[in-house]
PDB file of C-alpha atoms in Angstrom:
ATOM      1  CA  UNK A   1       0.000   0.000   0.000  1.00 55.00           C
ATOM      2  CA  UNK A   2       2.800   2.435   0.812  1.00 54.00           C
ATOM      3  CA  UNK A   3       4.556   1.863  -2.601  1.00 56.00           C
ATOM      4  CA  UNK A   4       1.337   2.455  -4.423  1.00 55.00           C
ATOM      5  CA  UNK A   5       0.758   6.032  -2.618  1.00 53.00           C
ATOM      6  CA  UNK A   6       4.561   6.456  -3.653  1.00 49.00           C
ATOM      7  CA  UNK A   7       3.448   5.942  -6.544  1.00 54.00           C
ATOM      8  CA  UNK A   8       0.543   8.139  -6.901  1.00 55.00           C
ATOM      9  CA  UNK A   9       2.010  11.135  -5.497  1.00 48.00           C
ATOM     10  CA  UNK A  10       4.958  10.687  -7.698  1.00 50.00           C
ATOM     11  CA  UNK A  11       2.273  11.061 -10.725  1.00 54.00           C
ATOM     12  CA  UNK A  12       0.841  13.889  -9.126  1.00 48.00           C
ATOM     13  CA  UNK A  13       4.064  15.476  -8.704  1.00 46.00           C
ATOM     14  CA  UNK A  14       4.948  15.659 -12.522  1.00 45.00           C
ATOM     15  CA  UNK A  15       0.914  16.421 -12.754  1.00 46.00           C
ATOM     16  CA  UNK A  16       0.562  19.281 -11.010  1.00 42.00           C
ATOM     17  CA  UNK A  17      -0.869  21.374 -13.596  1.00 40.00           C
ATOM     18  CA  UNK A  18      -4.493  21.594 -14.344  1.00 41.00           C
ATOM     19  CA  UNK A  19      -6.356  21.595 -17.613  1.00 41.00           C
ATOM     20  CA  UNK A  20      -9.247  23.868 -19.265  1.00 40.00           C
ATOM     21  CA  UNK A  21     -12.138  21.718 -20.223  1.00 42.00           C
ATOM     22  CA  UNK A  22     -15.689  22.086 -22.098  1.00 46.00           C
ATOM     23  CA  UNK A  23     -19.134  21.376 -22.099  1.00 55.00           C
ATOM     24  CA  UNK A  24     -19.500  17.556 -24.125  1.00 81.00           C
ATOM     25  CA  UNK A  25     -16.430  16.018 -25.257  1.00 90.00           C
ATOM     26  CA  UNK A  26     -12.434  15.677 -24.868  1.00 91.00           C
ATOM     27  CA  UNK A  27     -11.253  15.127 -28.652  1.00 90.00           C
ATOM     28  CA  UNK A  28      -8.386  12.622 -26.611  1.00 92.00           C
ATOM     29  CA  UNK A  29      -8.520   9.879 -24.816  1.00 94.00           C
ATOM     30  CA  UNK A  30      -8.748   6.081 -24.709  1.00 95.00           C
ATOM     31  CA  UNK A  31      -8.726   4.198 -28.185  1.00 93.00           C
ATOM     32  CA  UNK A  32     -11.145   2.246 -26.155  1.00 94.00           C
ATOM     33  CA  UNK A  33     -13.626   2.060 -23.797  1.00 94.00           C
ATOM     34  CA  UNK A  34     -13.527  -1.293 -22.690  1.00 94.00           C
ATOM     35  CA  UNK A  35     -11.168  -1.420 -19.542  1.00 93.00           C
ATOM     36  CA  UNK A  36     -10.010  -2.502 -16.783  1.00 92.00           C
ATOM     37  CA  UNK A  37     -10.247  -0.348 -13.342  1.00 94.00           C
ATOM     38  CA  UNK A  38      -8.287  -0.953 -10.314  1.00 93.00           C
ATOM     39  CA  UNK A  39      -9.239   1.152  -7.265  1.00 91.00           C
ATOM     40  CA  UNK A  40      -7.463   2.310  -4.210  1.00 88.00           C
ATOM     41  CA  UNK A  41      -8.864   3.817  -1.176  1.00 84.00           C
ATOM     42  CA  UNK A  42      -8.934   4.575   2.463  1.00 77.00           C
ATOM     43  CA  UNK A  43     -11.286   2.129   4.273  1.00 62.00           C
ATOM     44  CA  UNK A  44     -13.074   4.923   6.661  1.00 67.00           C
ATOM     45  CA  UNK A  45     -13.114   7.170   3.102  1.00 73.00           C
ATOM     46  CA  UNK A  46     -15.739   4.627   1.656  1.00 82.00           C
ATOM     47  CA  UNK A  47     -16.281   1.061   0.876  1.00 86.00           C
ATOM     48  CA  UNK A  48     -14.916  -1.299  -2.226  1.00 88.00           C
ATOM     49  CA  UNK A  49     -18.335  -2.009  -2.900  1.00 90.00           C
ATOM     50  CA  UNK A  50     -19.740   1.554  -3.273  1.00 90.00           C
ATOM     51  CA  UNK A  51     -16.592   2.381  -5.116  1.00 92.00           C
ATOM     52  CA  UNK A  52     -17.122   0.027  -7.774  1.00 94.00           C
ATOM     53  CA  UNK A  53     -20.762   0.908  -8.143  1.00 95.00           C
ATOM     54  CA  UNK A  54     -19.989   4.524  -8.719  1.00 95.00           C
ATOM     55  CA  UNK A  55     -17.510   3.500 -11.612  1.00 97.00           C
ATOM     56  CA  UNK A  56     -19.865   1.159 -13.079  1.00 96.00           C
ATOM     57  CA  UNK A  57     -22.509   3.798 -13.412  1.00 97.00           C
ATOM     58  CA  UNK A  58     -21.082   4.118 -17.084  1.00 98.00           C
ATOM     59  CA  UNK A  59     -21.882   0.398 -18.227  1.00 97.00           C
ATOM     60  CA  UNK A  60     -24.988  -0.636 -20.482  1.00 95.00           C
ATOM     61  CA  UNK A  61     -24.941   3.168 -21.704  1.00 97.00           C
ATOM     62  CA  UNK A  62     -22.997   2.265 -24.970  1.00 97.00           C
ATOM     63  CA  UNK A  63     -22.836  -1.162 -26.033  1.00 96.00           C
ATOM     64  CA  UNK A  64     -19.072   0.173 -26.506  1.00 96.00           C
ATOM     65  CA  UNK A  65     -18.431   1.264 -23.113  1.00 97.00           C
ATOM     66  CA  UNK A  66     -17.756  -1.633 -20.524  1.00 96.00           C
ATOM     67  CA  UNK A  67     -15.708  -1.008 -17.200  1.00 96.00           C
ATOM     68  CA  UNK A  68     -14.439  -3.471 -15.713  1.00 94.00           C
ATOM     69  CA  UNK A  69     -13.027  -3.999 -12.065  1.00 93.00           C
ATOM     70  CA  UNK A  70      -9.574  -6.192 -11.899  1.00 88.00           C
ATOM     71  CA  UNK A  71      -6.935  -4.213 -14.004  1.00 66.00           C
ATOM     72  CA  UNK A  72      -3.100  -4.052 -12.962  1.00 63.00           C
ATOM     73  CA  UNK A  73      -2.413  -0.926 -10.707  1.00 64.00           C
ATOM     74  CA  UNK A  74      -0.330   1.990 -12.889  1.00 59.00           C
ATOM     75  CA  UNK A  75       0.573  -0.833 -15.533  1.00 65.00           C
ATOM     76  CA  UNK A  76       0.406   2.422 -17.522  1.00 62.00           C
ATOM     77  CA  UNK A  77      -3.146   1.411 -18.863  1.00 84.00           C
ATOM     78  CA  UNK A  78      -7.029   1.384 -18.052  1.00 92.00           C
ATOM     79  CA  UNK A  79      -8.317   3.644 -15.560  1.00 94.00           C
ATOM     80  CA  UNK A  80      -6.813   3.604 -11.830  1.00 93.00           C
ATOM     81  CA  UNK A  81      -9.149   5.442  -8.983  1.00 93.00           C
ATOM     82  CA  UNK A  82      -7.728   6.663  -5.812  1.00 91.00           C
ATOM     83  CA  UNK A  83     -10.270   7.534  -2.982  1.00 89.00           C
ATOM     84  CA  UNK A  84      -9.659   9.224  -0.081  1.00 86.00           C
ATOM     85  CA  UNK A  85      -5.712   8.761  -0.018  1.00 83.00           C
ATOM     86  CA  UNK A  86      -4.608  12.678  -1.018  1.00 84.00           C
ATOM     87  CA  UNK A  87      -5.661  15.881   0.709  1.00 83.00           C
ATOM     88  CA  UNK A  88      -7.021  18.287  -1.752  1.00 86.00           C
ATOM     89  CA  UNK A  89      -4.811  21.327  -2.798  1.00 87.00           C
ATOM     90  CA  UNK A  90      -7.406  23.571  -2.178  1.00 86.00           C
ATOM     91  CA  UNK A  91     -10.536  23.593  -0.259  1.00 82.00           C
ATOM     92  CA  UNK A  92     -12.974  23.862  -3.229  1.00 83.00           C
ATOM     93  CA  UNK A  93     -11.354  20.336  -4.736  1.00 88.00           C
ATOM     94  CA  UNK A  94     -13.303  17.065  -4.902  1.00 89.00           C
ATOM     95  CA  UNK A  95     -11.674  15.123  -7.364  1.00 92.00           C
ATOM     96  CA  UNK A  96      -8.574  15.533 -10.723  1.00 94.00           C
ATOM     97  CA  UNK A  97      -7.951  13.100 -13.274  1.00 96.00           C
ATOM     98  CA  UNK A  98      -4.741  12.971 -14.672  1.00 95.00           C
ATOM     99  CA  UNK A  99      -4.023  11.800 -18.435  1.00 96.00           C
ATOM    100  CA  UNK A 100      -0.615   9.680 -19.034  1.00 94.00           C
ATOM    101  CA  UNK A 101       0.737   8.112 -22.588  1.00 94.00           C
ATOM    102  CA  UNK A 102       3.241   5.461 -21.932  1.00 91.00           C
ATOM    103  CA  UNK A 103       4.449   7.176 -18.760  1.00 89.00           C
ATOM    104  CA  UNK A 104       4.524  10.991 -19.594  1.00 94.00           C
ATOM    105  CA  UNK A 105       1.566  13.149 -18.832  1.00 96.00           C
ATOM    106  CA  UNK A 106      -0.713  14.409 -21.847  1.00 96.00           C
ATOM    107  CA  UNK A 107      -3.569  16.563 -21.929  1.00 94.00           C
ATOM    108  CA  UNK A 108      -7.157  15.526 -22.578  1.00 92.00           C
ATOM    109  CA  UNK A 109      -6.862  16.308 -26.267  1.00 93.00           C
ATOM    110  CA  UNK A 110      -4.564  13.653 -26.916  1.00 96.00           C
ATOM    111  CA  UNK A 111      -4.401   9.762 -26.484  1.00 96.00           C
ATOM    112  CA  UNK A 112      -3.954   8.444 -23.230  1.00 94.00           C
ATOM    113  CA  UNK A 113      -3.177   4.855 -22.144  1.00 93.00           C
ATOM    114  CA  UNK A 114      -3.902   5.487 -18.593  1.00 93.00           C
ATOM    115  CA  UNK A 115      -6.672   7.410 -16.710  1.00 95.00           C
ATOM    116  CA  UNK A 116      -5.586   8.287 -12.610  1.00 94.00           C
ATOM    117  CA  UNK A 117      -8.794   9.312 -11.306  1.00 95.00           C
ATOM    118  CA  UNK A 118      -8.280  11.128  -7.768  1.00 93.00           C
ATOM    119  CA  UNK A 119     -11.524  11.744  -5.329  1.00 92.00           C
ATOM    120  CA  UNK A 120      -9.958  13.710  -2.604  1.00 89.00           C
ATOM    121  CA  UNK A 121     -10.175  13.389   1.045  1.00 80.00           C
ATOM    122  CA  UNK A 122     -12.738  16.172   2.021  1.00 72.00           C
ATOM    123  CA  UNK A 123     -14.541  16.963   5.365  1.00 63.00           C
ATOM    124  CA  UNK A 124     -17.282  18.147   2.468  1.00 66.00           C
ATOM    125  CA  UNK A 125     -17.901  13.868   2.151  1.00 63.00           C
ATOM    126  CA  UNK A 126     -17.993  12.712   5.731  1.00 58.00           C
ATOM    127  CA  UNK A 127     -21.567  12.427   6.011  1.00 58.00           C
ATOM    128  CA  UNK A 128     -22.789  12.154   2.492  1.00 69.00           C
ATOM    129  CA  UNK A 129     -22.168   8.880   0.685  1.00 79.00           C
ATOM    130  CA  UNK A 130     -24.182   9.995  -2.119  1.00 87.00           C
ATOM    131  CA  UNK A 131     -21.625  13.035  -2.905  1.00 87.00           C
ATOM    132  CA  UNK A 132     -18.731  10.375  -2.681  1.00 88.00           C
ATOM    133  CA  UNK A 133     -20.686   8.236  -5.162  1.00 92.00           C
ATOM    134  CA  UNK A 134     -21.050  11.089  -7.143  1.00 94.00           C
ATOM    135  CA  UNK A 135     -17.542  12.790  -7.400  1.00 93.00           C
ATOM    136  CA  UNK A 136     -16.274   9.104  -7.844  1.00 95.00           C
ATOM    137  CA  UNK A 137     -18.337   8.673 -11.309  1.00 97.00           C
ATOM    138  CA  UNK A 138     -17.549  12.215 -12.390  1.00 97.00           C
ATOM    139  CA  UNK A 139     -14.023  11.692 -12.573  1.00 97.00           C
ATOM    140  CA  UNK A 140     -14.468   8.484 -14.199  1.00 97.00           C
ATOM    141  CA  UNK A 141     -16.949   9.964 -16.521  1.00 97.00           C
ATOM    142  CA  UNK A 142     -13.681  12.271 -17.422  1.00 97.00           C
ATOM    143  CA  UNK A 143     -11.711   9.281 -18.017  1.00 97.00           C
ATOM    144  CA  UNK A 144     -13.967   8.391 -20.297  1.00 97.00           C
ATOM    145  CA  UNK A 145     -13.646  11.648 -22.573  1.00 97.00           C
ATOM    146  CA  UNK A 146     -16.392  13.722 -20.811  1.00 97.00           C
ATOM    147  CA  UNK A 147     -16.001  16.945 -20.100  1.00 95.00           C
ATOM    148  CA  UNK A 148     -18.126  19.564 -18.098  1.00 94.00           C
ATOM    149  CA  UNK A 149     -21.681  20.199 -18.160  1.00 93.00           C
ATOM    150  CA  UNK A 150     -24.070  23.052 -16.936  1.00 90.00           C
ATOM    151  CA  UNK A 151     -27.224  21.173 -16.470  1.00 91.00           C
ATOM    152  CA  UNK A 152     -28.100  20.946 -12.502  1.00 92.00           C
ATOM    153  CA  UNK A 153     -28.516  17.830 -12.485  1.00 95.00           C
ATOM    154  CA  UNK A 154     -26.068  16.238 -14.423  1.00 96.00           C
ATOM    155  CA  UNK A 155     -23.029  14.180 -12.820  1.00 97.00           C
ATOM    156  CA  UNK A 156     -20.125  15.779 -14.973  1.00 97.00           C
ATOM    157  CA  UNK A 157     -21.226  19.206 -13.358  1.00 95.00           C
ATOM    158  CA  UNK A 158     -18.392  20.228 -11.320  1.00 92.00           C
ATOM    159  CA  UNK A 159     -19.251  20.867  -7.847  1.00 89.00           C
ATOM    160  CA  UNK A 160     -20.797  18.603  -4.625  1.00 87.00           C
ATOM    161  CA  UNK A 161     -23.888  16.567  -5.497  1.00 90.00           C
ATOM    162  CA  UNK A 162     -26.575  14.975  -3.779  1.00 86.00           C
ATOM    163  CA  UNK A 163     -27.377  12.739  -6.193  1.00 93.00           C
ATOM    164  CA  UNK A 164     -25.823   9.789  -8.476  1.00 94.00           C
ATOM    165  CA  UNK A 165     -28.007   8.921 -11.122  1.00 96.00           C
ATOM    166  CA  UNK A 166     -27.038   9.809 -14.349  1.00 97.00           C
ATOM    167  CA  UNK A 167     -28.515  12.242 -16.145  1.00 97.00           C
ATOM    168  CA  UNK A 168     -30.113  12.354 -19.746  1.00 96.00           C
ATOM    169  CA  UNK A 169     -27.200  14.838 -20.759  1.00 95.00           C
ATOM    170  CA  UNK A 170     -24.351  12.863 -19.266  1.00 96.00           C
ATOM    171  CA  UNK A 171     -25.731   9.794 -21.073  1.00 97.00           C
ATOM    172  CA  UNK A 172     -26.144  11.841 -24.369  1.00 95.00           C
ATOM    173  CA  UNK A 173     -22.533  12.973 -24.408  1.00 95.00           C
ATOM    174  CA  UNK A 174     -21.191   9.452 -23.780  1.00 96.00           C
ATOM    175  CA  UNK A 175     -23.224   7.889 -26.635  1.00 96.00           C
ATOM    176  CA  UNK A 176     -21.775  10.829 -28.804  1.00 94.00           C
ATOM    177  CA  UNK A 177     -18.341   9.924 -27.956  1.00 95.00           C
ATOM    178  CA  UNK A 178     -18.450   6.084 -27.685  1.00 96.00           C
ATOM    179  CA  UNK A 179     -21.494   5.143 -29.868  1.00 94.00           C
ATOM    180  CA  UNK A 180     -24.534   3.316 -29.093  1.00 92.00           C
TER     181      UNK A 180
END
């Protein structure tokens, strides 16, 4: 466990910039959307279960789109989520994902082998499963190519939510960048 937060925080280190994004689509990402997920997390954070449940949101959207739970931790592919292991650098953050090709760090424009989704350790989640839920399957939803939304109610809105299902718009913007 201690090499693997080595790990992460040497990512973050050489990650510690932070990229524009728009409503819909990144025009990068995975060649694929079929992948494996490995997650990490801090036991009192949240549970495995939940965890995986929030990821998994994104499955039977696009017959092209299936996630996965089992992949090899930073293996430098798939999509890796760490909950609850990394204080936020400020105290407006939830959650960053972090793009790498073969290593190196890439923006969401370009093609990325490996997705490092972070859901910080907040005081804002202590109480409120529902907003962990919900941060985890936004920054998987980003892994995935998606980008920020306005609608209230949609999941890749950036800020705390109450809620977790998915909303038309999120679903729509998926579809448009993975297919049916």
């Amino acid at each position: 466990m201690k090499k693997m937060k080595i790990i992460i925080l040497s990512i973050l280190m050489v990650c510690l910039t932070t990229t524009n994004v728009f409503a819909g689509n990144f025009s990068g990402g995975f060649t694929s959307a079929k992948k494996k997920y490995n997650i990490i997390l801090n036991e009192s954070f949240v549970n495995l279960i939940t965890a995986k449940k929030a990821v998994r949101r994104w499955n039977k959207i696009s017959n092209n789109v299936s996630l996965s739970y089992g992949g090899d931790y930073m293996r430098n592919k798939g999509i890796n989520v760490s909950i609850g292991q990394i204080s936020p650098p400020s105290k407006t953050a939830l959650g960053q994902t972090y793009y790498t090709y073969k290593g190196k760090k890439v923006s969401h424009d370009k093609k990325w082998d490996l997705a490092l989704c972070i859901v910080y350790s907040s005081s804002k989640f202590s109480k409120n499963s529902k907003s962990i839920q919900a941060t985890i399957t936004h920054e998987v939803g980003h892994a995935l190519s998606l980008s920020h939304t306005k609608g209230k109610s949609d999941i890749m809105k950036q800020g705390v939510k109450d809620y977790i299902k998915l909303s038309d718009k999120d679903k729509e913007w998926l579809k448009k960048k993975w297919g049916q």
